[in-house]
Coordinates of C-alpha atoms in Angstrom, one line a residue:
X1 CA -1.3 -105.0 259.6
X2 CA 0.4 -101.4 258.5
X3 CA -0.9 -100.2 261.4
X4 CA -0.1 -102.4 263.8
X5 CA 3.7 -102.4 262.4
X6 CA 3.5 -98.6 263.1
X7 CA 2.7 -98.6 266.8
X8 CA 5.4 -101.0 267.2
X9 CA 8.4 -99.8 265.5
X10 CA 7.4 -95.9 266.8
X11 CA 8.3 -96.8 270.8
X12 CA 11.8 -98.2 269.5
X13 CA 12.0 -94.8 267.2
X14 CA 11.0 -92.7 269.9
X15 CA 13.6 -94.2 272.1
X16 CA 16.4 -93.5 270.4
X17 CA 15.6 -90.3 268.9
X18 CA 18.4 -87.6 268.9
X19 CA 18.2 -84.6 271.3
X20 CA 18.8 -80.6 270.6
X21 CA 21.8 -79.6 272.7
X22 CA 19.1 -77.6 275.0
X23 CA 17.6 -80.6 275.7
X24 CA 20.7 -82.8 276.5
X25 CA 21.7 -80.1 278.7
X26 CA 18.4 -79.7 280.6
X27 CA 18.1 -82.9 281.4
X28 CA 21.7 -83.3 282.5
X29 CA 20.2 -81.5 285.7
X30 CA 21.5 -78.3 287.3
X31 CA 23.6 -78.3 290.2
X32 CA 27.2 -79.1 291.6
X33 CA 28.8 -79.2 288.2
X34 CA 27.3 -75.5 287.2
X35 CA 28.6 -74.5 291.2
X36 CA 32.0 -75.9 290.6
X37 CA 32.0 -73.8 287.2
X38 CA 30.4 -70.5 288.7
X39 CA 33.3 -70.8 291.1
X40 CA 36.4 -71.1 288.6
X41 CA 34.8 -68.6 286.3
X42 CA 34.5 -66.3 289.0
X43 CA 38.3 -66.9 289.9
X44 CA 39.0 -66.3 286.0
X45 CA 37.6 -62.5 286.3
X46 CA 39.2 -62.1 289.8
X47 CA 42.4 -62.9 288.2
X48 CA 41.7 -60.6 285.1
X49 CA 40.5 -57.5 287.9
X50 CA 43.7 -58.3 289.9
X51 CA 46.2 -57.6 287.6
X52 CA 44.2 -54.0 286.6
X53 CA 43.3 -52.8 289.9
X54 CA 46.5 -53.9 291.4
X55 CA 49.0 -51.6 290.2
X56 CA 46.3 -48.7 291.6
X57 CA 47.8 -50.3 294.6
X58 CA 52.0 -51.1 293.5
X59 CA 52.7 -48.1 291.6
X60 CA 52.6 -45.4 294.8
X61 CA 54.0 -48.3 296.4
X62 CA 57.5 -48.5 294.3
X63 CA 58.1 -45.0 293.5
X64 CA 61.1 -44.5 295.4
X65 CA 62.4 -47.8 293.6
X66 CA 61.6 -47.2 290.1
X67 CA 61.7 -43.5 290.3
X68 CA 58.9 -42.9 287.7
X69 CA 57.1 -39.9 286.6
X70 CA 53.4 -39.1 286.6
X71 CA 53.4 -39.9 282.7
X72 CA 55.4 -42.8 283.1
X73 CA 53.2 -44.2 285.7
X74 CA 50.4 -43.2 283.6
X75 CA 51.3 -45.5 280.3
X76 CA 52.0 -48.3 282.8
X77 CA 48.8 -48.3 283.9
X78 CA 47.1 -48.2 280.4
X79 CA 49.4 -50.8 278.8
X80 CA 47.1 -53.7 280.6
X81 CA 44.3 -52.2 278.4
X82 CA 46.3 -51.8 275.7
X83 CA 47.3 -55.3 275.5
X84 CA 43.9 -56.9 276.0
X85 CA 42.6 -54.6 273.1
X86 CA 45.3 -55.4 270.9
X87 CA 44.2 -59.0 271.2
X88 CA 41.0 -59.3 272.2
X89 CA 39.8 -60.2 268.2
X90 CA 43.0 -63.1 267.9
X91 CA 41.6 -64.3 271.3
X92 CA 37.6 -64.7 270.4
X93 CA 39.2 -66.5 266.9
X94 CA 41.3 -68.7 268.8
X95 CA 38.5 -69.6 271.4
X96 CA 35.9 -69.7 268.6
X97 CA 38.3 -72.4 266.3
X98 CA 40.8 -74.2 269.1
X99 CA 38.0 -74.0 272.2
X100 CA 37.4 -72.3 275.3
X101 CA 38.7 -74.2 277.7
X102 CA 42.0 -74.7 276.0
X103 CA 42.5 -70.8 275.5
X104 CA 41.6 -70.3 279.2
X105 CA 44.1 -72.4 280.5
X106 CA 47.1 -71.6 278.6
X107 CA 46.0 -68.0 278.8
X108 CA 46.0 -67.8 282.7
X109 CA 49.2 -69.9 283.0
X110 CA 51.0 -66.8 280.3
X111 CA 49.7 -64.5 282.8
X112 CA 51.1 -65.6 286.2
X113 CA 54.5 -65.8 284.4
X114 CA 54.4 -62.5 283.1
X115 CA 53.1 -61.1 286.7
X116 CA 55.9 -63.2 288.4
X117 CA 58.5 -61.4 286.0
X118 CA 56.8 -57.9 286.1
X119 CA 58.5 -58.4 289.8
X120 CA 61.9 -58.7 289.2
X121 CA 61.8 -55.3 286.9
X122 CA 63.7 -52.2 287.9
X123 CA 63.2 -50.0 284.4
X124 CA 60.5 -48.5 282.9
X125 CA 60.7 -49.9 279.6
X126 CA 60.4 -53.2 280.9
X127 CA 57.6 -53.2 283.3
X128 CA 55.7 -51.5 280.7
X129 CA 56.3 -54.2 278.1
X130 CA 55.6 -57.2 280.4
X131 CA 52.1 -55.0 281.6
X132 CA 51.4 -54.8 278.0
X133 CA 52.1 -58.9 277.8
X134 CA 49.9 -59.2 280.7
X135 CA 46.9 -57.5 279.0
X136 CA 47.1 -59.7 275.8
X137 CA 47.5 -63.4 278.2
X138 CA 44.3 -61.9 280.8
X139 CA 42.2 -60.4 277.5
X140 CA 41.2 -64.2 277.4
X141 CA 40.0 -65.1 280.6
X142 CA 38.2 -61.4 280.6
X143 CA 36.4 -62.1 277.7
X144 CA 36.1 -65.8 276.9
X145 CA 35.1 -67.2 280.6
X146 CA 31.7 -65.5 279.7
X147 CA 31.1 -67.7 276.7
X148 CA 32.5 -70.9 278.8
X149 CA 30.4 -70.6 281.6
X150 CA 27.4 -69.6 279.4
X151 CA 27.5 -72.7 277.7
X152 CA 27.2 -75.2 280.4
X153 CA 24.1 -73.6 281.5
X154 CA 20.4 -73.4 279.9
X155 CA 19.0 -70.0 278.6
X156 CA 16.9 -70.3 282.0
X157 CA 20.0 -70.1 284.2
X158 CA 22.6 -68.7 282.2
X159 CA 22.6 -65.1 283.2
X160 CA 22.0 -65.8 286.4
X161 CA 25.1 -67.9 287.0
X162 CA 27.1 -65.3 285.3
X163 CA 26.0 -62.6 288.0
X164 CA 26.6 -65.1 290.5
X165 CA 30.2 -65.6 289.3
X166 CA 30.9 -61.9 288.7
X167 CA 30.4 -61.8 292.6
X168 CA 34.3 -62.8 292.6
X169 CA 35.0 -59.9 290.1
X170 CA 34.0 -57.7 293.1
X171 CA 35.9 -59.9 295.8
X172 CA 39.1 -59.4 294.0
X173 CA 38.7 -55.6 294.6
X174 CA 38.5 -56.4 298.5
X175 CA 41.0 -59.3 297.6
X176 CA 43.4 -56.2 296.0
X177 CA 43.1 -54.1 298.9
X178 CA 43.1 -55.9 302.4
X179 CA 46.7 -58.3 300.6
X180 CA 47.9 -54.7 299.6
X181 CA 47.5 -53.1 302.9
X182 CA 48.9 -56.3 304.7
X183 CA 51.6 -56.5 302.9
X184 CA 52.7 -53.2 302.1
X185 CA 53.1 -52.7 306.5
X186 CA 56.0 -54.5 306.5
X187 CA 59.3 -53.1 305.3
X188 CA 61.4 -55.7 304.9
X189 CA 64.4 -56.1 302.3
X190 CA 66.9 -58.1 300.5
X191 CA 69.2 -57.5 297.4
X192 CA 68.7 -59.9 294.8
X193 CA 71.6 -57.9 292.3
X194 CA 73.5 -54.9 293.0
X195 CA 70.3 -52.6 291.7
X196 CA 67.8 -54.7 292.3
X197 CA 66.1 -55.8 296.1
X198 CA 62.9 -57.6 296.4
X199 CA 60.6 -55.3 298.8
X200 CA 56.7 -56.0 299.8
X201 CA 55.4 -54.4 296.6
X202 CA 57.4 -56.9 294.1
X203 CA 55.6 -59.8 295.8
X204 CA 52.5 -58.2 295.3
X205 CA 52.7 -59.0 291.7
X206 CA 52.9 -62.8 292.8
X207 CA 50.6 -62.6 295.4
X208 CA 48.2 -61.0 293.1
X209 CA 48.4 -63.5 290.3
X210 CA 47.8 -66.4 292.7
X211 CA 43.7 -66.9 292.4
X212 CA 44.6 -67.0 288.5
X213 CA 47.4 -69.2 289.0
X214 CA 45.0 -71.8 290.7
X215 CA 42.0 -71.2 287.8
X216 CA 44.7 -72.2 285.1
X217 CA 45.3 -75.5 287.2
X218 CA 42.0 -76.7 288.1
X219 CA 40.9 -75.8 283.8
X220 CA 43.4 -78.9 283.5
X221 CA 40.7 -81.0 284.7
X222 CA 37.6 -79.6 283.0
X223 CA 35.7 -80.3 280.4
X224 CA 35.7 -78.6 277.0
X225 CA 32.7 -76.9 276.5
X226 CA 29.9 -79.0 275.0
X227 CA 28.3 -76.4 272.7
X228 CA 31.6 -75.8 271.5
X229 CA 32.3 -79.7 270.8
X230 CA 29.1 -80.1 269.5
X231 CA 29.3 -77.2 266.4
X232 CA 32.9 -79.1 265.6
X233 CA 31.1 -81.9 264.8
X234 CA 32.9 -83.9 268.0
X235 CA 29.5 -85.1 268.9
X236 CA 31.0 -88.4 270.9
X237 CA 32.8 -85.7 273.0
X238 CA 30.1 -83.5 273.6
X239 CA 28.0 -86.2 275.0
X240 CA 30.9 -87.8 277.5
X241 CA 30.9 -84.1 278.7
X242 CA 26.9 -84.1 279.4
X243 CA 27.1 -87.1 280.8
X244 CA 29.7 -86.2 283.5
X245 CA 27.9 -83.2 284.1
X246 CA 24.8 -85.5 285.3
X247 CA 26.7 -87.4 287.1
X248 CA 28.1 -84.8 289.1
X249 CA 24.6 -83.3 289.5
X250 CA 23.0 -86.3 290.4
X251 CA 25.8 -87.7 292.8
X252 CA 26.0 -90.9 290.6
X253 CA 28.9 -93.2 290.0
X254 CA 26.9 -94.3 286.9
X255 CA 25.5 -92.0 283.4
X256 CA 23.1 -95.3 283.2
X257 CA 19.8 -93.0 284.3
X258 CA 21.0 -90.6 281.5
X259 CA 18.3 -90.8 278.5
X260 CA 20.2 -88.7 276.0
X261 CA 22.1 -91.1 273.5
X262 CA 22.7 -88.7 270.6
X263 CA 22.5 -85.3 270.1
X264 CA 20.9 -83.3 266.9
X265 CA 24.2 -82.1 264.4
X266 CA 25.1 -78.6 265.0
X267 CA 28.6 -78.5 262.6
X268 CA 29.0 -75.1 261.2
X269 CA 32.7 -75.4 260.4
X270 CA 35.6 -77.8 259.2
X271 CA 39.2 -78.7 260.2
X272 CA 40.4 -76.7 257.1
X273 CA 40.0 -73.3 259.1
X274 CA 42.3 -74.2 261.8
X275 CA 45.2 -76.8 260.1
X276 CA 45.2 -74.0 256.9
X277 CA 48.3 -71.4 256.2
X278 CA 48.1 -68.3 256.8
X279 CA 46.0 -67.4 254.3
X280 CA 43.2 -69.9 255.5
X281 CA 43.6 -68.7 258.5
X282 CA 42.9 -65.0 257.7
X283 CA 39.9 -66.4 255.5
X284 CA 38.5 -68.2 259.1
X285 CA 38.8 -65.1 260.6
X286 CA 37.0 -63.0 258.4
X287 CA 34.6 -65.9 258.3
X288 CA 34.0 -65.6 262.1
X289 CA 33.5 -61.8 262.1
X290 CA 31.3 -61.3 258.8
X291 CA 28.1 -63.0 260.5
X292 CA 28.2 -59.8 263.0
X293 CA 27.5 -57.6 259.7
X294 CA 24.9 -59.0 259.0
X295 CA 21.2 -58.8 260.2
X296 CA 19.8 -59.2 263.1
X297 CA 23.7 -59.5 264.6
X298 CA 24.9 -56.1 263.6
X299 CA 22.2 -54.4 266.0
X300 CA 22.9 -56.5 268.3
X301 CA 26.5 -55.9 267.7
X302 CA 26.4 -52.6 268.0
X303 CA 24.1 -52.2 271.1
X304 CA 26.1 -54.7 273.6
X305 CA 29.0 -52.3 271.9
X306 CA 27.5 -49.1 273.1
X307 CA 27.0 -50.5 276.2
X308 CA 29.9 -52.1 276.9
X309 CA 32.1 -48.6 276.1
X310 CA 29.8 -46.8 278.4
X311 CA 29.7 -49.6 281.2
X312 CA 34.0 -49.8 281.0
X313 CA 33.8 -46.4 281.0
X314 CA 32.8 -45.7 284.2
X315 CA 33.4 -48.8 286.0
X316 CA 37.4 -48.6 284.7
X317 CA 38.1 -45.0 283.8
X318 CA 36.0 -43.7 286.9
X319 CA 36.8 -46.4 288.7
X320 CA 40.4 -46.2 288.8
X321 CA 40.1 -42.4 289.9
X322 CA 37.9 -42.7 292.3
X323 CA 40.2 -43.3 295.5
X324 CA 42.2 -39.9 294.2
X325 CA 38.9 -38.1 294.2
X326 CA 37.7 -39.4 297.8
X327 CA 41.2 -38.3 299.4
X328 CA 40.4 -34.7 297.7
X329 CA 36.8 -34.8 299.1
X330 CA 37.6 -36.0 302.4
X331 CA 40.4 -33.8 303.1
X332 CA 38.8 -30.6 301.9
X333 CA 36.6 -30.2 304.8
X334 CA 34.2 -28.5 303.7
X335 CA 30.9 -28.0 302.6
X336 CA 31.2 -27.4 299.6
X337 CA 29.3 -29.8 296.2
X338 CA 32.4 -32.3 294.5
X339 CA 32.3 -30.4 291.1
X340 CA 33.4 -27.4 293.4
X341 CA 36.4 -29.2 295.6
X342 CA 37.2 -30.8 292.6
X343 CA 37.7 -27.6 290.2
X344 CA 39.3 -25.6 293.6
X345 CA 43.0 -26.4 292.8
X346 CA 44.5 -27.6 289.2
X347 CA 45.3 -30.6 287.8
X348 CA 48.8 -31.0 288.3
X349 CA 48.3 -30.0 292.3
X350 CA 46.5 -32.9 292.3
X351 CA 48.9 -35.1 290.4
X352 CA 51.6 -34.3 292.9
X353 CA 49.8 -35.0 295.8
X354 CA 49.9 -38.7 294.7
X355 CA 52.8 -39.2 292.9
X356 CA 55.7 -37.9 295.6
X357 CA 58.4 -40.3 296.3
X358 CA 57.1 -42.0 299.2
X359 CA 57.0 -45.9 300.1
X360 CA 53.8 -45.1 302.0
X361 CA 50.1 -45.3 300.8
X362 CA 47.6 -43.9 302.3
X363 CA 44.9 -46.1 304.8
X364 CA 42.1 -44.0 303.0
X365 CA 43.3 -45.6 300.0
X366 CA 42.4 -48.7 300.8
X367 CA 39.0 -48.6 302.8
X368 CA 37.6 -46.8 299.6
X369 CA 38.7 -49.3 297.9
X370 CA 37.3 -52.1 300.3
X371 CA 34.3 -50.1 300.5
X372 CA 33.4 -49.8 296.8
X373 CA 34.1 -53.8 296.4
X374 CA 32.0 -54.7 299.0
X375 CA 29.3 -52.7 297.9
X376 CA 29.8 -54.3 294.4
X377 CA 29.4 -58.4 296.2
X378 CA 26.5 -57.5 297.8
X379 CA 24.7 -55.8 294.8
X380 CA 25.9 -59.0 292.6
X381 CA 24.4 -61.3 295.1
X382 CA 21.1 -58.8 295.2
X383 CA 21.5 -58.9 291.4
X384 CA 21.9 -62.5 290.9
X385 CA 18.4 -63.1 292.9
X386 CA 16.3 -61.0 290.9
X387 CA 17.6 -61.9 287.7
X388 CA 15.4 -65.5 288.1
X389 CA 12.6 -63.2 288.0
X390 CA 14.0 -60.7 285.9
X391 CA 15.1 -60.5 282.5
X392 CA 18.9 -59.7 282.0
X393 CA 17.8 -56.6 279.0
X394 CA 15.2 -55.2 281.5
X395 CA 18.2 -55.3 284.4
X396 CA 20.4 -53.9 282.1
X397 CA 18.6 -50.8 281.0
X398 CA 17.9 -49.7 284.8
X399 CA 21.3 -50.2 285.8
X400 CA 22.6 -48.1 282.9
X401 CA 19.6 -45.3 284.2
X402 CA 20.0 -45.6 287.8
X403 CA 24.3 -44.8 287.1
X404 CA 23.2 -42.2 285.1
X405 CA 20.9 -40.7 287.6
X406 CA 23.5 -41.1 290.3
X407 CA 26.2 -39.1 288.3
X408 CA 23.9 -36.3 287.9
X409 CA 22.9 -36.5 291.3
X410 CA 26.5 -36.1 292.3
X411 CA 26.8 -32.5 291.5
X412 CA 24.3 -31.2 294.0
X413 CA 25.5 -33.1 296.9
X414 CA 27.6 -31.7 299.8
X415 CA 27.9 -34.5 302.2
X416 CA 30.8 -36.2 301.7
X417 CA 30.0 -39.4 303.0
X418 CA 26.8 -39.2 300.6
X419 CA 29.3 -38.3 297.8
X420 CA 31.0 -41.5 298.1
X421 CA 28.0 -43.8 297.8
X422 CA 26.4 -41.8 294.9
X423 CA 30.0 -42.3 293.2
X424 CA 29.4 -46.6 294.4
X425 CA 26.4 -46.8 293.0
X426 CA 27.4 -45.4 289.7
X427 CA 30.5 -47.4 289.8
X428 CA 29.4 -50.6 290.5
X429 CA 25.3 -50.2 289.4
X430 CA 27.4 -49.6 285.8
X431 CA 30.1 -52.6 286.4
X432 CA 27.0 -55.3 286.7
X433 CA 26.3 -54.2 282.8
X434 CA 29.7 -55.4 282.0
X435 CA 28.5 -59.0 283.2
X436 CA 25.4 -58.0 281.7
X437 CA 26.0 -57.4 278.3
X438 CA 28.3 -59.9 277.8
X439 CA 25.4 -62.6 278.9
X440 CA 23.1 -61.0 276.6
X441 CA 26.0 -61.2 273.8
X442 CA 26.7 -65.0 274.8
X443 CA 22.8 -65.4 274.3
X444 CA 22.4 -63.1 271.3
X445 CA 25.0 -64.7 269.0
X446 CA 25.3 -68.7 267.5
X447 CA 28.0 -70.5 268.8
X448 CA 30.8 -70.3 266.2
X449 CA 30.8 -66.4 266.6
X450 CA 30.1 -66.2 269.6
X451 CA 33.7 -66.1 271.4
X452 CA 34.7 -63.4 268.5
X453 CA 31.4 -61.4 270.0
X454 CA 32.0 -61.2 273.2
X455 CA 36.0 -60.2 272.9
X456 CA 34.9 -57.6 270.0
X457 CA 32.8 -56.4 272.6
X458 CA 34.9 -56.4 275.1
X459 CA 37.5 -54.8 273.2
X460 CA 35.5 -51.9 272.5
X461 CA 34.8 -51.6 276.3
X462 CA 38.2 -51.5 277.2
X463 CA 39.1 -49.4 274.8
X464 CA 36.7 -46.7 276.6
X465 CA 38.1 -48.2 280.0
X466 CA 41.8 -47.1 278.8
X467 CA 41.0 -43.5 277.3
X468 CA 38.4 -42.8 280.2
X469 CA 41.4 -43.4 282.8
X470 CA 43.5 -41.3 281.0
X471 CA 41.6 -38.7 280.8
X472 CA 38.5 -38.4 283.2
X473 CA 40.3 -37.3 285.9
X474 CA 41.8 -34.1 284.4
X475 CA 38.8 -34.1 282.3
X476 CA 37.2 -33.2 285.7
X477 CA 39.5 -30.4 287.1
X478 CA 38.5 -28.3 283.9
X479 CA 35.2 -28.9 283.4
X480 CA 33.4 -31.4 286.5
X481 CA 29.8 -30.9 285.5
X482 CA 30.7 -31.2 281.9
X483 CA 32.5 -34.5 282.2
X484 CA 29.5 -35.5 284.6
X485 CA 26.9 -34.5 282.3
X486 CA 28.8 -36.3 279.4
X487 CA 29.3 -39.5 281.2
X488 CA 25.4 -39.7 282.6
X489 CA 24.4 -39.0 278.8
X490 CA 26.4 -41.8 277.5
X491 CA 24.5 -44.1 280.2
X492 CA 21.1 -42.8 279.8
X493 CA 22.1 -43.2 275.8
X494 CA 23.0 -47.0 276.2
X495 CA 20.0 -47.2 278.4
X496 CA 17.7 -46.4 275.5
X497 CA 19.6 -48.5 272.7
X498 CA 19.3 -51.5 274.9
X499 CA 15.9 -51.8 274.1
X500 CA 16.2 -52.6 270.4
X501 CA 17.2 -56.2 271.9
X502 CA 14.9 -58.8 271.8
X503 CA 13.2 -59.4 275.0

């Protein structure tokens, strides 16, 4: 009889047996829920691109307003970088304790009011403080839609969706420049206060914050992340949350076809660390860091590190001189490599050029610009195919290699139209690692580090991103092959450390 009672209680066991969260999500399906998700991700790093790269685009446009000096305009600039590295680490404890979602949508909201108010300035002092505002409210949706997005997709698909959503990181640099140039040819007026009147370039703080604006609102109606639910030991929730995601896969009114009814435990931390005072609080925070000291994290810590300071790096601090360096190329005329038109005249020539008191900026400005962001979608979309064939660490180190080799590369060419799309392809080949390491850190690391991981990460990145765009540009009037040299080492040097990660 035992063995008769076996085969019929194991059906009924089988039945109801609990599912690992990789398996709930798996068979949740793959589909309209993840596109829905790449999309307002994607809009989360336009928004965080718009408010960097768009003061590229206000600051000539205001100088006759606010009257500010090279140095001035300089620290404005970097306090965005500033900001999100002075709160990067508060940002991946809050998202790792209180939730994704939750810090994404108040986060974004923060920055459209700070972008709306950055508009009504007229000072120095207090554009630079509100930029600095901005950079601690965007350091979330920089850092923490990564993790978000990561976890509603299977290991299978989860690199590839971020590529696909990074595609609107590089729209917002076309989005930056076509609303810029549109807006800036009109001329229009109107006093608000006796020293203040609203011109084109104040509404482009508004206009630029919009696509972030909109993220914050639609976050209102989606889900917490399941992963994240799940290691709080909210196990009810995590499930209501796969099961809407199969319905909106599967087109269903009904979660009836869904066979998941409980999921495998995956608490790794109590209430205590988030209700605590303060000193609980710093003890939950050390508790979420000290994990990344320790084997196998710290390697891995330290790799996505190296490569994220080398991919901000170039992508930010080269970036953000590159449409200076294409006017000086273009204009030259001449035959002559870029280390030699750059080196030609000094520094402060070339500082003066850009910063004269003139409403006016320049139409080459823009189309470089447009250029190097279309350039940027169409890799992404190139990059976002091959990566289902393709491992992310493999695409990582040839990106990091092929930059390298195109900054070398750079100082042997003449032709200026060749100049420019060596200086793309370094650009942008070295931006995709920024969406690449962070989907290898949101793969890497457990879930209850993982937000503090990716912003540590980030924060390191843009910590390169801020000093490179102070300094790469008159870096390169003293010494271009140097700096050239120095930059393509640094790649080549994350290229190489990117292979102690696990294939």
């Amino acid at each position: 009889m035992a063995p008769i009672t076996i085969s019929l209680v194991f059906p009924e066991k089988e039945a109801k047996r609990a599912h690992s969260f990789e398996e709930a999500l798996e068979l949740a399906g793959f589909g309209r829920a993840q596109l829905i998700l790449v999309i307002l991700a994607g809009s989360s790093m336009m928004a965080s691109i718009n408010e960097a790269m768009g003061l590229s685009i206000i600051l000539p446009a205001s100088d006759c307003d606010l009257l500010l000096d090279p140095g001035e305009k300089g620290l404005i600039g970097g306090a965005i970088f500033l900001g999100i590295m002075a709160s990067s680490y508060f940002w991946g404890y809050q998202a790792d304790t209180r939730g994704r979602q939750l810090v994404l949508k108040y986060a974004l909201f923060a920055t459209s009011v700070c972008s709306v108010a950055s508009s009504f300035v007229n000072d120095f002092g207090s554009l630079m403080a509100l930029r600095f505002i901005t950079g601690i409210c965007i350091s979330a949706p920089s850092a923490i839609v990564y993790t978000y997005l990561g976890e509603f997709c299977t290991n299978s698909k989860r690199v590839q969706m971020l590529s696909y959503a990074s595609v609107m990181a590089s729209l917002g640099i076309v989005y930056v420049a076509l609303i810029g140039w549109w807006v800036l040819s009109y001329s229009w007026s109107f006093a608000i206060t006796d020293t203040i009147s609203f011109k084109p370039w104040r509404l482009l703080f508004i206009v630029y914050t919009v696509p972030g604006f909109v993220a914050a609102i639609a976050y209102c109606f989606c889900p917490e992340s399941p992963k994240f639910l799940l290691t709080q030991g909210r196990t009810g929730e995590a499930l209501d949350v796969l099961r809407r995601l199969y319905r909106v896969n599967k087109g269903l009114s009904s979660d009836e076809g869904y066979e998941v009814t409980a999921l495998i435990p995956e608490t790794v931390q109590n209430d205590k660390q988030v209700k605590g005072g303060f000193r609980e609080i710093l003890q939950s925070m050390k508790d979420q860091t000290v994990p990344l000291l320790k084997a196998p994290y710290l390697v891995y810590f330290l790799v996505c590190g190296i490569n994220s300071i080398s991919a901000f790096a170039i992508y930010g601090g080269l970036g953000l001189w590159f449409p200076q360096i294409m006017n000086q190329v273009f204009s030259d005329g001449s035959s002559a490599a870029v280390c030699s038109i750059l080196e030609t005249k000094p520094s402060t020539d070339n500082l003066s050029q850009v910063y004269q008191c003139t409403e006016t900026v320049k139409s080459e400005t823009f189309m470089y610009t447009i250029m190097l962001g279309l350039m940027g979608m169409s890799y992404c979309f190139i990059l976002s195919l091959i990566l289902g064939r393709i491992s992310g660490k493999t695409m990582m180190i040839i990106n990091m290699a092929v930059a390298g080799v195109a900054g070398i590369a750079l100082q042997f060419v003449s032709n200026s139209y060749v100049v420019a799309v060596l200086f793309c392809v370094e650009i942008m080949f070295a931006g995709m690692c920024v969406m690449l390491v962070n989907a290898l850190a949101v793969s890497l690391f457990p879930t209850h580090v993982r937000g503090m991981a990716v912003s540590l990460v980030n924060m390191a990145g843009r910590f390169s991103c801020f000093v490179g765009s102070a300094v790469i540009g008159l870096l390169m009037a003293q010494n271009c092959p140097l700096t050239f040299y120095a930059l393509s080492g640094l790649l080549f040097v994350s290229s190489v450390a990117a292979l102690l990660l696990p294939w």
